[in-house]
Amino acid sequence: MKQVMKLAAASTVALGLAVSPATAAGELFLYNWTDYIDNTITDKFTKDTGIKVTLDTYDSNETLLAKLKSGATGYDLAVPSQNFVDIMIKEGMLIEVDVKSMPNYKHVADAFKKPSWDPEQKYSSPYQMGTTSYAVKKGSGAGQCASLKEFFEPNAAAKGKVGVFKTPEEVVNLAHIYLGQNFCTEKTDDLKAVQSLLQGQKSSVKVFSSEGTMDRLGDGVTLVSNAWNGDAMKRRLKDDTIQYCFPKEGVVGWFDSLVIPKGAKNVENAKTFMNWLMAPENMALLSNFANYANAIVGSDKYMTKDMASSPEVQVPSVPVKFGKSCGPKYTKAIDKIWTKLLQ
Ligand code: N2P
């Protein structure tokens, strides 16, 4: 711990950010996923920089996109997944910041530098990465993590006890994986098959929601539920009654990044946060809280034993498919399927 503190202090000075905590260096409005950051991280950022963080949360990439499109939000930073960064860049929704010229960019692993969704790294800096799948309540008879069938075509034990995320993108991509289809498929037969799979699942669904999912599963309100690996790990560490699944068909992968939406008032503070988070000891704090892997070399030194040995973080040999931004025809068709599903 002492070592971590010493390094943090050293990097603060190196960054020229030696601001006493009492100094008001302004504000930062962060719009982030639910349960994706906590005070241990924002308080350290404030201590290191003097910048005060205000947090607001969302449940999905779709909610984030809609919110940013709705006009002046006052947010200085948001955390979209790779395919939504791509959409936001294409739609001119982001401020250019040239992340690759930031001092701590050197800590980003080569494999994650200049990613395909932001090839010149002009807009986005790494946050966390993980997978979307489902989890089961152990010993409930609802499933053994063998196949996505357990989630999409639940058995008798799981009837009425299935939790499904409340957004199309991740659920439909999992359906594509289960059905052996390509992401972004525009084939009528594929889309019909997705629709009938989801409609068939609906009679077993307890709740469509992307928040509080692992608590409902751990408490037995649901027995099978959509899950992100970090949230599942958190609940597993609490009472070891749930299992995150890597089904044989594969899982959805995602890489979340920090971006600065147009209209942000505190752009310099947002850039300071981007750079600050790329320091290994800071990124490790975030991974230790959120329980996801990250793209920063050297952060593992500061990570907990639980993270090093986490079965939710180590992906076994099943396919991991990353969501892409799809064409308008596809997006419209999925919107229609989803709206009908939730009616
Ligand atoms: C944690 C948020 C997970 C982010 N609740 C999924 N991209």
XYZ file of C-alpha atoms and ligand atoms in Angstrom:
350
model
C 0.000 0.000 0.000
C 2.838 2.319 0.965
C 4.463 1.528 -2.360
C 1.270 2.412 -4.239
C 0.979 5.721 -2.402
C 4.604 6.577 -3.091
C 4.211 5.864 -6.786
C 0.996 7.817 -6.977
C 2.680 10.808 -5.393
C 5.633 10.491 -7.757
C 3.409 10.381 -10.828
C 1.400 13.350 -9.589
C 4.517 15.421 -9.415
C 5.724 14.077 -12.769
C 2.488 15.220 -14.351
C 2.818 18.654 -12.891
C -0.391 18.082 -11.007
C 0.873 18.808 -7.512
C -2.331 20.462 -6.377
C -3.305 20.401 -2.737
C -6.654 18.700 -2.173
C -8.104 21.895 -0.797
C -7.442 23.768 -4.046
C -10.497 23.979 -6.233
C -9.229 23.084 -9.678
C -12.658 22.844 -11.170
C -15.141 20.159 -11.886
C -15.683 17.092 -14.009
C -19.067 15.636 -14.916
C -18.750 11.923 -15.618
C -21.517 9.882 -17.229
C -20.765 6.195 -16.674
C -22.366 2.754 -16.503
C -23.948 1.761 -13.195
C -21.423 0.117 -10.805
C -18.454 0.941 -13.015
C -16.585 3.380 -10.738
C -16.705 4.290 -7.064
C -15.365 6.815 -4.556
C -12.058 5.035 -4.032
C -11.157 6.045 -7.580
C -12.782 9.470 -7.849
C -11.528 10.523 -4.400
C -7.953 9.649 -5.360
C -8.355 11.588 -8.593
C -9.581 14.601 -6.621
C -6.714 14.239 -4.160
C -4.169 14.042 -7.003
C -5.576 16.842 -9.147
C -7.964 18.982 -7.096
C -10.731 18.314 -9.636
C -14.097 17.382 -8.170
C -16.032 14.592 -9.903
C -19.810 14.400 -10.209
C -21.154 11.054 -11.405
C -24.345 10.204 -13.240
C -25.059 6.659 -14.471
C -26.716 4.797 -17.355
C -27.622 1.184 -18.034
C -26.584 0.671 -21.654
C -24.833 2.022 -24.724
C -28.244 2.757 -26.234
C -29.252 4.911 -23.261
C -25.934 6.766 -23.454
C -26.266 7.405 -27.182
C -29.860 8.615 -26.863
C -28.944 10.901 -23.967
C -26.023 12.497 -25.798
C -28.203 12.964 -28.888
C -30.922 14.634 -26.849
C -28.815 17.810 -26.644
C -26.857 19.691 -23.994
C -26.170 17.200 -21.232
C -23.368 18.917 -19.331
C -21.292 15.714 -19.339
C -17.528 16.023 -19.790
C -16.772 12.314 -20.129
C -18.705 9.198 -21.104
C -17.771 5.509 -21.416
C -19.134 3.865 -24.598
C -18.160 0.421 -25.896
C -16.077 0.126 -29.077
C -18.965 -0.038 -31.558
C -20.612 3.004 -29.988
C -17.337 4.963 -30.057
C -17.348 4.210 -33.779
C -20.928 5.512 -34.151
C -20.178 8.638 -32.102
C -17.071 9.467 -34.150
C -18.949 8.976 -37.416
C -21.816 11.165 -36.216
C -19.433 13.938 -35.145
C -20.500 13.717 -31.506
C -17.036 13.754 -29.896
C -14.331 16.321 -29.173
C -10.924 15.574 -30.656
C -8.269 15.259 -27.942
C -5.301 13.385 -29.429
C -4.974 10.740 -26.730
C -1.719 9.383 -28.186
C 0.125 12.563 -27.238
C -0.778 12.220 -23.529
C 2.146 11.369 -21.201
C 0.591 8.168 -19.838
C -0.329 6.804 -23.283
C 2.980 4.930 -23.155
C 1.412 2.528 -20.648
C -1.234 1.291 -23.114
C -0.441 -2.217 -24.378
C 0.534 -2.197 -28.043
C -2.369 -4.486 -28.942
C -4.795 -1.783 -27.777
C -3.090 1.263 -29.245
C -4.831 2.891 -32.220
C -7.814 0.513 -32.141
C -9.867 -0.100 -35.282
C -12.766 2.037 -33.978
C -10.477 5.052 -33.422
C -7.455 4.337 -35.660
C -5.577 7.553 -34.926
C -6.573 7.476 -31.234
C -7.905 10.997 -31.554
C -10.995 10.573 -29.395
C -10.884 7.671 -26.971
C -8.702 6.380 -24.135
C -8.980 2.918 -22.556
C -11.318 2.244 -19.640
C -12.031 -1.467 -19.017
C -12.810 -4.546 -21.103
C -14.853 -7.672 -20.595
C -17.525 -10.002 -21.865
C -21.303 -10.259 -21.982
C -22.868 -13.641 -21.382
C -25.185 -15.146 -18.764
C -24.753 -16.492 -15.258
C -26.616 -19.206 -13.375
C -27.626 -19.701 -9.758
C -25.591 -22.693 -8.630
C -27.488 -25.837 -7.653
C -30.823 -24.480 -8.908
C -31.082 -26.919 -11.789
C -31.436 -23.995 -14.188
C -28.179 -24.662 -15.992
C -24.534 -25.679 -15.893
C -23.037 -23.087 -18.249
C -22.962 -25.637 -21.063
C -24.778 -23.763 -23.815
C -26.571 -20.502 -24.576
C -29.629 -22.769 -24.822
C -29.822 -22.497 -21.012
C -30.403 -18.766 -21.414
C -32.469 -18.539 -24.604
C -34.497 -21.753 -24.280
C -34.614 -22.192 -20.502
C -35.542 -25.494 -18.871
C -38.509 -26.062 -16.539
C -36.522 -25.068 -13.431
C -35.768 -21.651 -14.938
C -39.304 -20.934 -16.126
C -40.332 -17.433 -15.066
C -36.905 -16.926 -13.506
C -34.823 -15.556 -16.374
C -33.269 -12.080 -16.262
C -32.546 -10.394 -19.600
C -30.663 -7.143 -20.205
C -32.988 -4.353 -21.252
C -31.147 -3.403 -24.421
C -31.131 -4.990 -27.837
C -27.464 -4.733 -28.830
C -25.872 -7.177 -26.400
C -28.850 -9.555 -26.168
C -29.280 -9.770 -29.938
C -25.548 -10.301 -30.484
C -25.678 -13.230 -28.056
C -28.674 -14.545 -30.034
C -26.641 -14.268 -33.255
C -23.853 -16.288 -31.619
C -26.322 -18.954 -30.400
C -27.953 -19.187 -33.830
C -24.597 -19.310 -35.641
C -25.300 -16.050 -37.503
C -23.026 -13.132 -38.386
C -23.311 -9.905 -36.402
C -25.150 -7.185 -38.364
C -26.866 -9.771 -40.574
C -29.582 -8.289 -42.778
C -30.911 -11.638 -44.019
C -34.666 -11.863 -43.499
C -34.472 -15.487 -42.327
C -31.790 -14.641 -39.758
C -33.803 -11.755 -38.372
C -36.947 -13.893 -38.200
C -35.028 -16.579 -36.305
C -33.783 -13.965 -33.793
C -37.306 -12.660 -33.332
C -38.822 -16.080 -32.697
C -35.987 -17.027 -30.307
C -36.562 -13.894 -28.213
C -40.344 -14.190 -28.309
C -40.027 -17.825 -27.229
C -37.759 -16.863 -24.339
C -40.152 -14.141 -23.194
C -42.588 -16.479 -21.427
C -39.724 -17.472 -19.104
C -38.514 -13.942 -18.424
C -38.911 -12.541 -14.922
C -37.459 -9.120 -15.731
C -35.874 -7.114 -18.541
C -33.275 -4.909 -16.815
C -29.549 -4.220 -17.015
C -29.143 -3.031 -13.433
C -29.084 -5.039 -10.197
C -28.912 -8.233 -12.253
C -26.387 -10.114 -10.117
C -28.131 -9.266 -6.861
C -31.376 -10.683 -8.235
C -29.521 -13.817 -9.327
C -27.628 -14.188 -6.050
C -30.871 -13.703 -4.102
C -32.679 -16.308 -6.219
C -35.185 -13.862 -7.731
C -33.819 -15.075 -11.074
C -32.000 -18.368 -11.669
C -30.492 -17.558 -15.086
C -29.515 -14.025 -16.006
C -27.650 -11.961 -18.558
C -24.379 -10.857 -17.008
C -21.170 -8.917 -17.489
C -18.188 -10.813 -16.143
C -17.067 -8.183 -13.616
C -20.495 -7.783 -12.032
C -20.736 -11.586 -11.804
C -17.323 -11.792 -10.135
C -18.375 -9.218 -7.566
C -21.409 -11.244 -6.561
C -19.503 -14.543 -6.646
C -16.953 -13.106 -4.207
C -19.794 -12.133 -1.873
C -21.376 -15.551 -1.374
C -20.196 -17.937 -4.114
C -23.711 -18.909 -5.184
C -23.530 -17.921 -8.840
C -21.433 -18.931 -11.835
C -20.554 -16.776 -14.837
C -20.861 -18.815 -18.027
C -18.572 -19.233 -20.993
C -20.931 -21.372 -23.114
C -19.501 -23.457 -25.922
C -21.010 -21.215 -28.641
C -19.078 -18.178 -27.358
C -19.667 -14.796 -25.704
C -19.814 -11.116 -26.704
C -16.644 -9.104 -26.068
C -16.414 -5.358 -25.489
C -13.792 -2.701 -24.896
C -15.041 0.451 -23.155
C -13.322 3.832 -23.565
C -13.460 7.337 -22.181
C -14.657 9.947 -24.690
C -15.452 13.667 -24.436
C -18.890 14.535 -25.854
C -19.276 17.756 -27.816
C -20.644 20.474 -25.578
C -18.449 19.431 -22.634
C -17.596 22.446 -20.476
C -14.521 21.057 -18.727
C -12.479 19.628 -21.584
C -9.075 20.119 -19.939
C -10.284 18.362 -16.787
C -11.648 15.515 -18.901
C -8.248 15.175 -20.594
C -6.569 15.189 -17.178
C -8.815 12.287 -16.130
C -8.044 10.334 -19.314
C -4.315 10.715 -18.731
C -4.596 10.018 -14.985
C -6.451 6.766 -15.582
C -3.779 5.462 -17.962
C -1.294 5.388 -15.037
C -0.951 1.710 -14.001
C -1.686 2.273 -10.300
C -4.864 4.222 -11.072
C -6.163 1.776 -13.661
C -5.473 -1.062 -11.216
C -7.654 0.645 -8.613
C -10.458 0.714 -11.147
C -10.020 -2.962 -12.096
C -9.908 -3.922 -8.411
C -13.252 -2.204 -7.936
C -15.081 -3.049 -11.171
C -13.479 -6.510 -11.593
C -12.699 -6.137 -15.292
C -9.415 -6.470 -17.176
C -7.711 -3.421 -18.655
C -5.245 -2.490 -21.384
C -2.554 -0.900 -19.202
C 0.826 -2.591 -18.969
C 2.073 -2.865 -15.375
C -1.352 -2.417 -13.737
C -1.383 -6.112 -12.745
C 1.318 -5.343 -10.143
C -1.266 -3.362 -8.180
C -4.167 -5.746 -8.671
C -5.720 -8.019 -6.047
C -5.146 -11.795 -5.859
C -8.830 -12.232 -6.633
C -8.350 -10.478 -9.958
C -5.247 -12.524 -10.817
C -7.111 -15.803 -10.326
C -10.585 -14.792 -11.470
C -12.392 -17.408 -13.584
C -14.646 -14.596 -14.842
C -11.690 -12.651 -16.273
C -9.721 -15.545 -17.817
C -11.623 -16.526 -20.945
C -11.447 -20.271 -21.655
C -11.212 -21.440 -25.255
C -14.621 -20.299 -26.487
C -15.083 -17.663 -29.219
C -15.269 -14.013 -28.119
C -16.986 -11.813 -30.696
C -16.829 -8.035 -30.476
C -19.948 -6.044 -31.395
C -19.687 -3.862 -34.504
C -21.621 -0.816 -35.582
C -24.186 -2.096 -38.084
C -25.969 -0.576 -41.058
C -29.286 1.333 -40.858
C -31.340 -1.525 -42.326
C -30.165 -3.905 -39.604
C -30.569 -1.337 -36.831
C -34.132 -0.574 -37.907
C -35.063 -4.257 -38.046
C -33.648 -4.934 -34.565
C -35.427 -1.862 -33.156
C -38.692 -3.254 -34.458
C -38.052 -6.726 -33.027
C -37.106 -5.245 -29.661
C -40.010 -2.818 -29.423
C -42.426 -5.657 -30.154
C -40.698 -7.879 -27.584
C -41.112 -5.377 -24.758
C -44.745 -4.545 -25.583
C -20.690 -2.551 -15.053
C -20.756 -2.007 -16.458
C -20.301 -2.964 -17.459
C -19.957 -2.292 -18.730
N -21.938 -2.625 -14.487
C -20.368 -3.066 -19.892
N -19.832 -2.549 -21.100
